[in-house]
């Protein structure tokens, strides 16, 4: 299969082979998915033409790598002209509109009964809150799940919705604390990632501190502005943020030690893994049922013959 079309540069890295020599790996895509391209000639010039966020017109042949899946063998690449593309057709995004996600978020927040937590959530998600505009636009990740505009809103909301639904199933869970912690668990990503023209990069603060410490200190500062909040409530929320990755080797400075923190960690992990399936399905080659190996899920993903037939017919 050959293609000739504009694509958005999502990532561009010059890498060195073990045997010597360099190559340029590009991640190119549109709203339907992302594909890698390996450039071995004229690397410096193409790297300058194709920084993350740029739109390039690519002529290429699509091949299937036995391990990594679809790849582009680029024949020519140039900057795309303004009349050749619509930006909204190139940028990935959530299945629900940002407006619907916002409405669902506000409906969920309205179910939180604790007045201190209501004030805290208003300070983050209120329409006039200084963080709201950034939170609404921010991605949830650079690569593995919800790595697009509004991704942080989508991920935080879906985790909190699931936490709220499950909280009543098991005894001893404080639903208000669990839902609030779920909504705020990834708040550090506001400072850890930067989104510009469809390209997502780690910020200096993200590289230096990590998203969990950034989130902990942001929420702690907000809690210190709330008069009358109980110390136990503060500890419960901050513990959720610090432990939501679950294990020390996955970046949490502490493991979950409460019911609420355990629930948020489990649902956050589930949401991230299912988000990886969404990403992989968009990248699935036409007619294929299986993806190649993916590090986020630890293997290949299977979508069955129906998905293969639907993609082949598209």
PDB file of C-alpha atoms in Angstrom:
ATOM      1  CA  UNK A   1       0.000   0.000   0.000  1.00  0.00           C
ATOM      2  CA  UNK A   2       1.240   3.490  -0.859  1.00  0.00           C
ATOM      3  CA  UNK A   3       0.162   6.788   0.671  1.00  0.00           C
ATOM      4  CA  UNK A   4       0.584  10.430  -0.282  1.00  0.00           C
ATOM      5  CA  UNK A   5      -0.972  12.761   2.282  1.00  0.00           C
ATOM      6  CA  UNK A   6      -0.398  15.338   5.038  1.00  0.00           C
ATOM      7  CA  UNK A   7       0.400  13.941   8.483  1.00  0.00           C
ATOM      8  CA  UNK A   8       1.106  15.514  11.860  1.00  0.00           C
ATOM      9  CA  UNK A   9       4.544  14.915  13.382  1.00  0.00           C
ATOM     10  CA  UNK A  10       3.872  13.639  16.904  1.00  0.00           C
ATOM     11  CA  UNK A  11       7.484  12.837  17.780  1.00  0.00           C
ATOM     12  CA  UNK A  12      10.929  12.948  16.148  1.00  0.00           C
ATOM     13  CA  UNK A  13      14.068  11.339  17.604  1.00  0.00           C
ATOM     14  CA  UNK A  14      17.546  10.802  16.195  1.00  0.00           C
ATOM     15  CA  UNK A  15      18.765   7.440  17.474  1.00  0.00           C
ATOM     16  CA  UNK A  16      22.011   5.493  17.249  1.00  0.00           C
ATOM     17  CA  UNK A  17      22.202   1.878  16.187  1.00  0.00           C
ATOM     18  CA  UNK A  18      24.175  -0.589  18.277  1.00  0.00           C
ATOM     19  CA  UNK A  19      26.293  -1.435  15.244  1.00  0.00           C
ATOM     20  CA  UNK A  20      26.974   2.263  14.621  1.00  0.00           C
ATOM     21  CA  UNK A  21      25.307   4.930  12.549  1.00  0.00           C
ATOM     22  CA  UNK A  22      22.238   7.059  13.198  1.00  0.00           C
ATOM     23  CA  UNK A  23      18.625   7.029  12.025  1.00  0.00           C
ATOM     24  CA  UNK A  24      15.634   9.310  12.497  1.00  0.00           C
ATOM     25  CA  UNK A  25      12.422   7.808  13.873  1.00  0.00           C
ATOM     26  CA  UNK A  26       9.282   9.825  13.274  1.00  0.00           C
ATOM     27  CA  UNK A  27       5.828   9.192  14.708  1.00  0.00           C
ATOM     28  CA  UNK A  28       3.306  10.532  12.209  1.00  0.00           C
ATOM     29  CA  UNK A  29      -0.452  10.491  12.383  1.00  0.00           C
ATOM     30  CA  UNK A  30      -3.896  11.932  11.939  1.00  0.00           C
ATOM     31  CA  UNK A  31      -7.089  11.546  13.962  1.00  0.00           C
ATOM     32  CA  UNK A  32      -7.447   7.901  12.931  1.00  0.00           C
ATOM     33  CA  UNK A  33      -4.092   6.757  14.342  1.00  0.00           C
ATOM     34  CA  UNK A  34      -0.302   6.943  14.387  1.00  0.00           C
ATOM     35  CA  UNK A  35       2.438   5.173  12.444  1.00  0.00           C
ATOM     36  CA  UNK A  36       6.233   5.177  12.692  1.00  0.00           C
ATOM     37  CA  UNK A  37       8.668   6.069   9.929  1.00  0.00           C
ATOM     38  CA  UNK A  38      12.401   5.353   9.891  1.00  0.00           C
ATOM     39  CA  UNK A  39      14.629   7.761   7.962  1.00  0.00           C
ATOM     40  CA  UNK A  40      18.197   6.714   7.228  1.00  0.00           C
ATOM     41  CA  UNK A  41      19.211   9.274   4.588  1.00  0.00           C
ATOM     42  CA  UNK A  42      19.483  13.061   4.855  1.00  0.00           C
ATOM     43  CA  UNK A  43      18.658  12.811   8.549  1.00  0.00           C
ATOM     44  CA  UNK A  44      19.650  16.329   9.639  1.00  0.00           C
ATOM     45  CA  UNK A  45      17.637  18.076   6.909  1.00  0.00           C
ATOM     46  CA  UNK A  46      14.485  16.018   7.466  1.00  0.00           C
ATOM     47  CA  UNK A  47      14.779  16.418  11.234  1.00  0.00           C
ATOM     48  CA  UNK A  48      14.795  20.183  10.722  1.00  0.00           C
ATOM     49  CA  UNK A  49      11.775  19.978   8.393  1.00  0.00           C
ATOM     50  CA  UNK A  50       9.766  17.729  10.724  1.00  0.00           C
ATOM     51  CA  UNK A  51       9.869  18.891  14.355  1.00  0.00           C
ATOM     52  CA  UNK A  52       7.074  17.693  16.684  1.00  0.00           C
ATOM     53  CA  UNK A  53       3.895  19.615  15.898  1.00  0.00           C
ATOM     54  CA  UNK A  54       4.741  20.225  12.237  1.00  0.00           C
ATOM     55  CA  UNK A  55       2.462  19.060   9.429  1.00  0.00           C
ATOM     56  CA  UNK A  56       4.343  17.363   6.596  1.00  0.00           C
ATOM     57  CA  UNK A  57       3.246  15.917   3.282  1.00  0.00           C
ATOM     58  CA  UNK A  58       4.529  12.354   3.056  1.00  0.00           C
ATOM     59  CA  UNK A  59       4.773   9.986   0.118  1.00  0.00           C
ATOM     60  CA  UNK A  60       5.568   6.510   1.404  1.00  0.00           C
ATOM     61  CA  UNK A  61       5.022   2.793   1.161  1.00  0.00           C
ATOM     62  CA  UNK A  62       3.387   1.054   4.130  1.00  0.00           C
ATOM     63  CA  UNK A  63       5.144  -2.075   5.356  1.00  0.00           C
ATOM     64  CA  UNK A  64       4.523  -4.341   8.356  1.00  0.00           C
ATOM     65  CA  UNK A  65       7.435  -4.826  10.746  1.00  0.00           C
ATOM     66  CA  UNK A  66       7.275  -8.305  12.351  1.00  0.00           C
ATOM     67  CA  UNK A  67       7.678  -6.823  15.837  1.00  0.00           C
ATOM     68  CA  UNK A  68       6.556  -3.194  15.682  1.00  0.00           C
ATOM     69  CA  UNK A  69       3.687  -3.404  13.193  1.00  0.00           C
ATOM     70  CA  UNK A  70       2.994  -0.823  10.449  1.00  0.00           C
ATOM     71  CA  UNK A  71       5.889   1.396   9.362  1.00  0.00           C
ATOM     72  CA  UNK A  72       6.316   3.906   6.572  1.00  0.00           C
ATOM     73  CA  UNK A  73       9.140   3.606   4.064  1.00  0.00           C
ATOM     74  CA  UNK A  74       9.362   7.298   3.202  1.00  0.00           C
ATOM     75  CA  UNK A  75      10.021   8.219  -0.409  1.00  0.00           C
ATOM     76  CA  UNK A  76       9.589  11.987  -0.039  1.00  0.00           C
ATOM     77  CA  UNK A  77       8.732  14.425   2.733  1.00  0.00           C
ATOM     78  CA  UNK A  78       8.121  18.175   2.658  1.00  0.00           C
ATOM     79  CA  UNK A  79       6.285  20.790   4.745  1.00  0.00           C
ATOM     80  CA  UNK A  80       2.562  20.690   3.984  1.00  0.00           C
ATOM     81  CA  UNK A  81       0.945  23.864   2.711  1.00  0.00           C
ATOM     82  CA  UNK A  82      -1.984  25.438   4.538  1.00  0.00           C
ATOM     83  CA  UNK A  83      -4.518  24.459   1.871  1.00  0.00           C
ATOM     84  CA  UNK A  84      -3.612  20.770   1.988  1.00  0.00           C
ATOM     85  CA  UNK A  85      -5.017  19.907   5.416  1.00  0.00           C
ATOM     86  CA  UNK A  86      -7.392  20.733   8.268  1.00  0.00           C
ATOM     87  CA  UNK A  87      -5.711  20.696  11.657  1.00  0.00           C
ATOM     88  CA  UNK A  88      -8.709  19.118  13.400  1.00  0.00           C
ATOM     89  CA  UNK A  89      -8.512  16.142  11.016  1.00  0.00           C
ATOM     90  CA  UNK A  90      -4.917  15.463  12.079  1.00  0.00           C
ATOM     91  CA  UNK A  91      -5.092  15.813  15.869  1.00  0.00           C
ATOM     92  CA  UNK A  92      -6.226  12.827  17.929  1.00  0.00           C
ATOM     93  CA  UNK A  93      -8.865  13.342  20.590  1.00  0.00           C
ATOM     94  CA  UNK A  94     -11.415  11.715  22.908  1.00  0.00           C
ATOM     95  CA  UNK A  95     -14.496   9.923  21.641  1.00  0.00           C
ATOM     96  CA  UNK A  96     -16.741  12.313  23.583  1.00  0.00           C
ATOM     97  CA  UNK A  97     -16.620  16.038  22.906  1.00  0.00           C
ATOM     98  CA  UNK A  98     -14.860  18.294  25.406  1.00  0.00           C
ATOM     99  CA  UNK A  99     -18.229  19.930  26.122  1.00  0.00           C
ATOM    100  CA  UNK A 100     -19.800  16.586  27.017  1.00  0.00           C
ATOM    101  CA  UNK A 101     -16.810  15.655  29.180  1.00  0.00           C
ATOM    102  CA  UNK A 102     -17.143  18.968  31.026  1.00  0.00           C
ATOM    103  CA  UNK A 103     -20.862  18.451  31.596  1.00  0.00           C
ATOM    104  CA  UNK A 104     -20.229  14.941  32.935  1.00  0.00           C
ATOM    105  CA  UNK A 105     -17.467  16.246  35.209  1.00  0.00           C
ATOM    106  CA  UNK A 106     -19.705  18.878  36.757  1.00  0.00           C
ATOM    107  CA  UNK A 107     -22.490  16.325  37.262  1.00  0.00           C
ATOM    108  CA  UNK A 108     -20.069  14.029  39.091  1.00  0.00           C
ATOM    109  CA  UNK A 109     -18.674  16.832  41.280  1.00  0.00           C
ATOM    110  CA  UNK A 110     -22.241  17.699  42.308  1.00  0.00           C
ATOM    111  CA  UNK A 111     -22.534  14.253  43.939  1.00  0.00           C
ATOM    112  CA  UNK A 112     -19.696  15.006  46.395  1.00  0.00           C
ATOM    113  CA  UNK A 113     -21.332  15.891  49.725  1.00  0.00           C
ATOM    114  CA  UNK A 114     -18.398  17.001  51.882  1.00  0.00           C
ATOM    115  CA  UNK A 115     -18.344  20.836  51.833  1.00  0.00           C
ATOM    116  CA  UNK A 116     -14.548  21.024  52.223  1.00  0.00           C
ATOM    117  CA  UNK A 117     -14.040  18.742  49.229  1.00  0.00           C
ATOM    118  CA  UNK A 118     -16.608  20.741  47.256  1.00  0.00           C
ATOM    119  CA  UNK A 119     -14.554  23.892  47.915  1.00  0.00           C
ATOM    120  CA  UNK A 120     -11.355  22.106  46.919  1.00  0.00           C
ATOM    121  CA  UNK A 121     -12.860  20.827  43.674  1.00  0.00           C
ATOM    122  CA  UNK A 122     -14.274  24.273  42.885  1.00  0.00           C
ATOM    123  CA  UNK A 123     -10.775  25.691  43.311  1.00  0.00           C
ATOM    124  CA  UNK A 124      -9.491  23.346  40.594  1.00  0.00           C
ATOM    125  CA  UNK A 125     -12.447  22.723  38.261  1.00  0.00           C
ATOM    126  CA  UNK A 126     -14.599  25.819  38.720  1.00  0.00           C
ATOM    127  CA  UNK A 127     -15.137  27.665  35.456  1.00  0.00           C
ATOM    128  CA  UNK A 128     -13.298  30.683  36.864  1.00  0.00           C
ATOM    129  CA  UNK A 129     -10.556  28.652  38.585  1.00  0.00           C
ATOM    130  CA  UNK A 130      -7.053  29.524  37.346  1.00  0.00           C
ATOM    131  CA  UNK A 131      -6.285  25.873  36.567  1.00  0.00           C
ATOM    132  CA  UNK A 132      -9.490  24.957  34.728  1.00  0.00           C
ATOM    133  CA  UNK A 133      -8.590  26.145  31.213  1.00  0.00           C
ATOM    134  CA  UNK A 134      -5.250  24.328  31.345  1.00  0.00           C
ATOM    135  CA  UNK A 135      -6.793  21.163  32.807  1.00  0.00           C
ATOM    136  CA  UNK A 136      -9.455  21.078  30.100  1.00  0.00           C
ATOM    137  CA  UNK A 137      -6.817  21.189  27.337  1.00  0.00           C
ATOM    138  CA  UNK A 138      -4.040  19.045  28.850  1.00  0.00           C
ATOM    139  CA  UNK A 139      -3.032  15.565  27.618  1.00  0.00           C
ATOM    140  CA  UNK A 140      -2.950  12.582  29.968  1.00  0.00           C
ATOM    141  CA  UNK A 141       0.343  11.196  28.653  1.00  0.00           C
ATOM    142  CA  UNK A 142       3.008  11.618  26.009  1.00  0.00           C
ATOM    143  CA  UNK A 143       2.535   8.240  24.362  1.00  0.00           C
ATOM    144  CA  UNK A 144       0.602   5.372  25.939  1.00  0.00           C
ATOM    145  CA  UNK A 145      -2.948   6.528  26.686  1.00  0.00           C
ATOM    146  CA  UNK A 146      -5.048   9.630  26.036  1.00  0.00           C
ATOM    147  CA  UNK A 147      -2.000  11.370  24.560  1.00  0.00           C
ATOM    148  CA  UNK A 148      -4.017  14.187  23.030  1.00  0.00           C
ATOM    149  CA  UNK A 149      -5.777  17.449  23.819  1.00  0.00           C
ATOM    150  CA  UNK A 150      -8.489  16.971  26.514  1.00  0.00           C
ATOM    151  CA  UNK A 151      -6.897  13.620  27.424  1.00  0.00           C
ATOM    152  CA  UNK A 152      -6.328  14.533  31.083  1.00  0.00           C
ATOM    153  CA  UNK A 153      -9.960  15.580  31.457  1.00  0.00           C
ATOM    154  CA  UNK A 154     -11.155  12.366  29.813  1.00  0.00           C
ATOM    155  CA  UNK A 155      -8.878  10.103  31.864  1.00  0.00           C
ATOM    156  CA  UNK A 156      -9.500  11.782  35.233  1.00  0.00           C
ATOM    157  CA  UNK A 157     -13.248  11.808  34.651  1.00  0.00           C
ATOM    158  CA  UNK A 158     -13.524   8.161  33.569  1.00  0.00           C
ATOM    159  CA  UNK A 159     -11.401   7.004  36.518  1.00  0.00           C
ATOM    160  CA  UNK A 160     -13.501   9.066  38.944  1.00  0.00           C
ATOM    161  CA  UNK A 161     -16.781   7.851  37.419  1.00  0.00           C
ATOM    162  CA  UNK A 162     -15.699   4.234  37.814  1.00  0.00           C
ATOM    163  CA  UNK A 163     -14.450   4.864  41.363  1.00  0.00           C
ATOM    164  CA  UNK A 164     -17.770   6.485  42.277  1.00  0.00           C
ATOM    165  CA  UNK A 165     -19.735   3.557  40.875  1.00  0.00           C
ATOM    166  CA  UNK A 166     -17.640   0.905  42.620  1.00  0.00           C
ATOM    167  CA  UNK A 167     -17.336   2.697  45.976  1.00  0.00           C
ATOM    168  CA  UNK A 168     -20.804   1.574  47.046  1.00  0.00           C
ATOM    169  CA  UNK A 169     -19.993  -2.065  46.290  1.00  0.00           C
ATOM    170  CA  UNK A 170     -17.363  -2.500  49.003  1.00  0.00           C
ATOM    171  CA  UNK A 171     -17.894  -1.531  52.654  1.00  0.00           C
ATOM    172  CA  UNK A 172     -15.740   1.018  54.419  1.00  0.00           C
ATOM    173  CA  UNK A 173     -14.952   3.281  51.444  1.00  0.00           C
ATOM    174  CA  UNK A 174     -15.467   7.021  51.799  1.00  0.00           C
ATOM    175  CA  UNK A 175     -16.941   7.783  48.382  1.00  0.00           C
ATOM    176  CA  UNK A 176     -16.345  11.544  48.613  1.00  0.00           C
ATOM    177  CA  UNK A 177     -12.650  11.046  49.357  1.00  0.00           C
ATOM    178  CA  UNK A 178     -12.243   8.380  46.666  1.00  0.00           C
ATOM    179  CA  UNK A 179     -13.985  10.411  43.930  1.00  0.00           C
ATOM    180  CA  UNK A 180     -12.119  13.603  44.849  1.00  0.00           C
ATOM    181  CA  UNK A 181      -8.808  11.744  44.907  1.00  0.00           C
ATOM    182  CA  UNK A 182      -9.574  10.168  41.541  1.00  0.00           C
ATOM    183  CA  UNK A 183     -10.355  13.548  39.978  1.00  0.00           C
ATOM    184  CA  UNK A 184      -7.114  15.013  41.345  1.00  0.00           C
ATOM    185  CA  UNK A 185      -4.748  12.032  41.122  1.00  0.00           C
ATOM    186  CA  UNK A 186      -3.043  13.205  37.908  1.00  0.00           C
ATOM    187  CA  UNK A 187      -3.182  16.953  38.550  1.00  0.00           C
ATOM    188  CA  UNK A 188       0.628  17.088  38.474  1.00  0.00           C
ATOM    189  CA  UNK A 189       0.499  16.461  34.728  1.00  0.00           C
ATOM    190  CA  UNK A 190      -0.535  20.081  34.295  1.00  0.00           C
ATOM    191  CA  UNK A 191       3.086  20.967  34.987  1.00  0.00           C
ATOM    192  CA  UNK A 192       4.748  17.733  33.838  1.00  0.00           C
ATOM    193  CA  UNK A 193       3.647  17.949  30.173  1.00  0.00           C
ATOM    194  CA  UNK A 194       3.560  20.689  27.573  1.00  0.00           C
ATOM    195  CA  UNK A 195       1.159  20.631  24.613  1.00  0.00           C
ATOM    196  CA  UNK A 196       1.849  22.825  21.594  1.00  0.00           C
ATOM    197  CA  UNK A 197       0.456  22.403  18.061  1.00  0.00           C
ATOM    198  CA  UNK A 198      -0.446  18.772  18.659  1.00  0.00           C
ATOM    199  CA  UNK A 199       2.999  17.798  20.011  1.00  0.00           C
ATOM    200  CA  UNK A 200       3.387  16.620  23.615  1.00  0.00           C
ATOM    201  CA  UNK A 201       6.693  17.008  25.448  1.00  0.00           C
ATOM    202  CA  UNK A 202       7.854  16.544  29.023  1.00  0.00           C
ATOM    203  CA  UNK A 203       8.454  19.894  30.678  1.00  0.00           C
ATOM    204  CA  UNK A 204      11.606  20.739  32.620  1.00  0.00           C
ATOM    205  CA  UNK A 205       9.616  20.388  35.851  1.00  0.00           C
ATOM    206  CA  UNK A 206       8.261  17.037  34.707  1.00  0.00           C
ATOM    207  CA  UNK A 207      11.780  15.777  34.064  1.00  0.00           C
ATOM    208  CA  UNK A 208      13.223  17.221  37.263  1.00  0.00           C
ATOM    209  CA  UNK A 209      10.452  16.343  39.744  1.00  0.00           C
ATOM    210  CA  UNK A 210       7.942  13.956  38.153  1.00  0.00           C
ATOM    211  CA  UNK A 211       4.178  14.305  37.993  1.00  0.00           C
ATOM    212  CA  UNK A 212       3.438  12.750  41.409  1.00  0.00           C
ATOM    213  CA  UNK A 213       5.485  15.253  43.482  1.00  0.00           C
ATOM    214  CA  UNK A 214       4.140  18.092  41.336  1.00  0.00           C
ATOM    215  CA  UNK A 215       0.581  16.951  42.009  1.00  0.00           C
ATOM    216  CA  UNK A 216       1.198  16.431  45.717  1.00  0.00           C
ATOM    217  CA  UNK A 217       2.517  19.948  46.261  1.00  0.00           C
ATOM    218  CA  UNK A 218      -0.206  21.548  44.126  1.00  0.00           C
ATOM    219  CA  UNK A 219      -2.994  19.863  46.099  1.00  0.00           C
ATOM    220  CA  UNK A 220      -1.243  20.448  49.410  1.00  0.00           C
ATOM    221  CA  UNK A 221      -1.038  24.183  48.687  1.00  0.00           C
ATOM    222  CA  UNK A 222      -4.746  24.223  47.829  1.00  0.00           C
ATOM    223  CA  UNK A 223      -5.649  22.334  50.999  1.00  0.00           C
ATOM    224  CA  UNK A 224      -3.742  24.869  53.086  1.00  0.00           C
ATOM    225  CA  UNK A 225      -6.110  27.591  51.847  1.00  0.00           C
ATOM    226  CA  UNK A 226      -9.208  25.765  53.155  1.00  0.00           C
ATOM    227  CA  UNK A 227     -10.146  26.841  56.672  1.00  0.00           C
ATOM    228  CA  UNK A 228     -11.560  24.174  58.953  1.00  0.00           C
ATOM    229  CA  UNK A 229     -10.612  21.109  56.929  1.00  0.00           C
ATOM    230  CA  UNK A 230      -9.756  18.126  59.099  1.00  0.00           C
ATOM    231  CA  UNK A 231      -6.148  16.845  59.071  1.00  0.00           C
ATOM    232  CA  UNK A 232      -7.444  13.309  58.469  1.00  0.00           C
ATOM    233  CA  UNK A 233      -9.139  14.452  55.263  1.00  0.00           C
ATOM    234  CA  UNK A 234      -5.961  16.144  54.041  1.00  0.00           C
ATOM    235  CA  UNK A 235      -3.912  13.025  54.738  1.00  0.00           C
ATOM    236  CA  UNK A 236      -6.410  10.797  52.936  1.00  0.00           C
ATOM    237  CA  UNK A 237      -6.330  12.892  49.739  1.00  0.00           C
ATOM    238  CA  UNK A 238      -2.575  13.437  49.664  1.00  0.00           C
ATOM    239  CA  UNK A 239      -1.989   9.730  50.233  1.00  0.00           C
ATOM    240  CA  UNK A 240      -4.095   8.922  47.149  1.00  0.00           C
ATOM    241  CA  UNK A 241      -1.964  11.219  44.998  1.00  0.00           C
ATOM    242  CA  UNK A 242       1.333   9.901  46.356  1.00  0.00           C
ATOM    243  CA  UNK A 243       0.387   6.220  45.996  1.00  0.00           C
ATOM    244  CA  UNK A 244      -1.698   6.094  42.815  1.00  0.00           C
ATOM    245  CA  UNK A 245       1.018   4.398  40.715  1.00  0.00           C
ATOM    246  CA  UNK A 246       0.803   1.517  43.165  1.00  0.00           C
ATOM    247  CA  UNK A 247       4.436   0.466  43.584  1.00  0.00           C
ATOM    248  CA  UNK A 248       7.794   2.078  44.206  1.00  0.00           C
ATOM    249  CA  UNK A 249       9.203   0.773  40.925  1.00  0.00           C
ATOM    250  CA  UNK A 250       6.355   2.473  39.034  1.00  0.00           C
ATOM    251  CA  UNK A 251       7.111   5.859  40.564  1.00  0.00           C
ATOM    252  CA  UNK A 252       4.988   6.053  43.704  1.00  0.00           C
ATOM    253  CA  UNK A 253       6.981   7.120  46.770  1.00  0.00           C
ATOM    254  CA  UNK A 254       4.571   5.057  48.898  1.00  0.00           C
ATOM    255  CA  UNK A 255       2.246   2.118  48.201  1.00  0.00           C
ATOM    256  CA  UNK A 256      -1.533   2.405  48.754  1.00  0.00           C
ATOM    257  CA  UNK A 257      -2.366   1.969  52.453  1.00  0.00           C
ATOM    258  CA  UNK A 258      -6.080   2.870  52.519  1.00  0.00           C
ATOM    259  CA  UNK A 259      -9.175   1.489  50.835  1.00  0.00           C
ATOM    260  CA  UNK A 260      -9.665   4.720  48.868  1.00  0.00           C
ATOM    261  CA  UNK A 261      -6.068   4.846  47.636  1.00  0.00           C
ATOM    262  CA  UNK A 262      -6.179   1.181  46.642  1.00  0.00           C
ATOM    263  CA  UNK A 263      -9.385   1.703  44.678  1.00  0.00           C
ATOM    264  CA  UNK A 264      -8.057   4.770  42.854  1.00  0.00           C
ATOM    265  CA  UNK A 265      -4.805   2.984  41.982  1.00  0.00           C
ATOM    266  CA  UNK A 266      -6.601  -0.084  40.614  1.00  0.00           C
ATOM    267  CA  UNK A 267      -9.059   1.911  38.503  1.00  0.00           C
ATOM    268  CA  UNK A 268      -6.326   4.307  37.296  1.00  0.00           C
ATOM    269  CA  UNK A 269      -4.262   1.330  36.170  1.00  0.00           C
ATOM    270  CA  UNK A 270      -7.279  -0.190  34.442  1.00  0.00           C
ATOM    271  CA  UNK A 271      -8.115   3.096  32.718  1.00  0.00           C
ATOM    272  CA  UNK A 272      -4.570   3.475  31.437  1.00  0.00           C
ATOM    273  CA  UNK A 273      -4.432  -0.061  30.084  1.00  0.00           C
ATOM    274  CA  UNK A 274      -7.817   0.200  28.355  1.00  0.00           C
ATOM    275  CA  UNK A 275      -6.715   3.549  26.928  1.00  0.00           C
ATOM    276  CA  UNK A 276      -3.750   1.705  25.411  1.00  0.00           C
ATOM    277  CA  UNK A 277      -6.180  -0.649  23.666  1.00  0.00           C
ATOM    278  CA  UNK A 278      -7.928   2.392  22.147  1.00  0.00           C
ATOM    279  CA  UNK A 279      -4.571   3.649  20.851  1.00  0.00           C
ATOM    280  CA  UNK A 280      -3.576   0.245  19.495  1.00  0.00           C
ATOM    281  CA  UNK A 281      -6.896  -0.261  17.701  1.00  0.00           C
ATOM    282  CA  UNK A 282      -6.364   3.025  15.834  1.00  0.00           C
ATOM    283  CA  UNK A 283      -2.932   1.775  14.729  1.00  0.00           C
ATOM    284  CA  UNK A 284      -4.160  -1.699  13.721  1.00  0.00           C
ATOM    285  CA  UNK A 285      -3.261  -2.504  10.097  1.00  0.00           C
ATOM    286  CA  UNK A 286      -6.120  -3.038   7.669  1.00  0.00           C
ATOM    287  CA  UNK A 287      -7.318  -6.643   7.832  1.00  0.00           C
ATOM    288  CA  UNK A 288      -5.321  -7.489  10.977  1.00  0.00           C
ATOM    289  CA  UNK A 289      -6.698  -8.974  14.200  1.00  0.00           C
ATOM    290  CA  UNK A 290      -3.517  -8.686  16.283  1.00  0.00           C
ATOM    291  CA  UNK A 291      -1.175  -5.785  16.962  1.00  0.00           C
ATOM    292  CA  UNK A 292       2.548  -6.190  17.439  1.00  0.00           C
ATOM    293  CA  UNK A 293       4.156  -6.177  20.863  1.00  0.00           C
ATOM    294  CA  UNK A 294       3.239  -3.137  22.957  1.00  0.00           C
ATOM    295  CA  UNK A 295       5.174  -2.264  26.103  1.00  0.00           C
ATOM    296  CA  UNK A 296       2.166  -0.696  27.849  1.00  0.00           C
ATOM    297  CA  UNK A 297       0.193  -3.966  27.890  1.00  0.00           C
ATOM    298  CA  UNK A 298       3.170  -6.326  27.839  1.00  0.00           C
ATOM    299  CA  UNK A 299       2.240  -8.127  24.625  1.00  0.00           C
ATOM    300  CA  UNK A 300       0.077  -7.933  21.535  1.00  0.00           C
ATOM    301  CA  UNK A 301      -3.578  -6.858  21.581  1.00  0.00           C
ATOM    302  CA  UNK A 302      -6.292  -8.956  19.953  1.00  0.00           C
ATOM    303  CA  UNK A 303      -9.326  -7.300  18.355  1.00  0.00           C
ATOM    304  CA  UNK A 304     -10.845 -10.291  16.579  1.00  0.00           C
ATOM    305  CA  UNK A 305     -11.966 -10.987  13.030  1.00  0.00           C
ATOM    306  CA  UNK A 306     -14.834  -8.482  13.142  1.00  0.00           C
ATOM    307  CA  UNK A 307     -12.449  -5.569  13.789  1.00  0.00           C
ATOM    308  CA  UNK A 308     -10.165  -6.841  11.031  1.00  0.00           C
ATOM    309  CA  UNK A 309     -13.079  -7.017   8.567  1.00  0.00           C
ATOM    310  CA  UNK A 310     -14.329  -3.560   9.520  1.00  0.00           C
ATOM    311  CA  UNK A 311     -10.879  -2.003   8.994  1.00  0.00           C
ATOM    312  CA  UNK A 312     -10.402  -3.816   5.704  1.00  0.00           C
ATOM    313  CA  UNK A 313     -13.727  -2.448   4.455  1.00  0.00           C
ATOM    314  CA  UNK A 314     -13.029   1.122   5.612  1.00  0.00           C
TER     315      UNK A 314
END
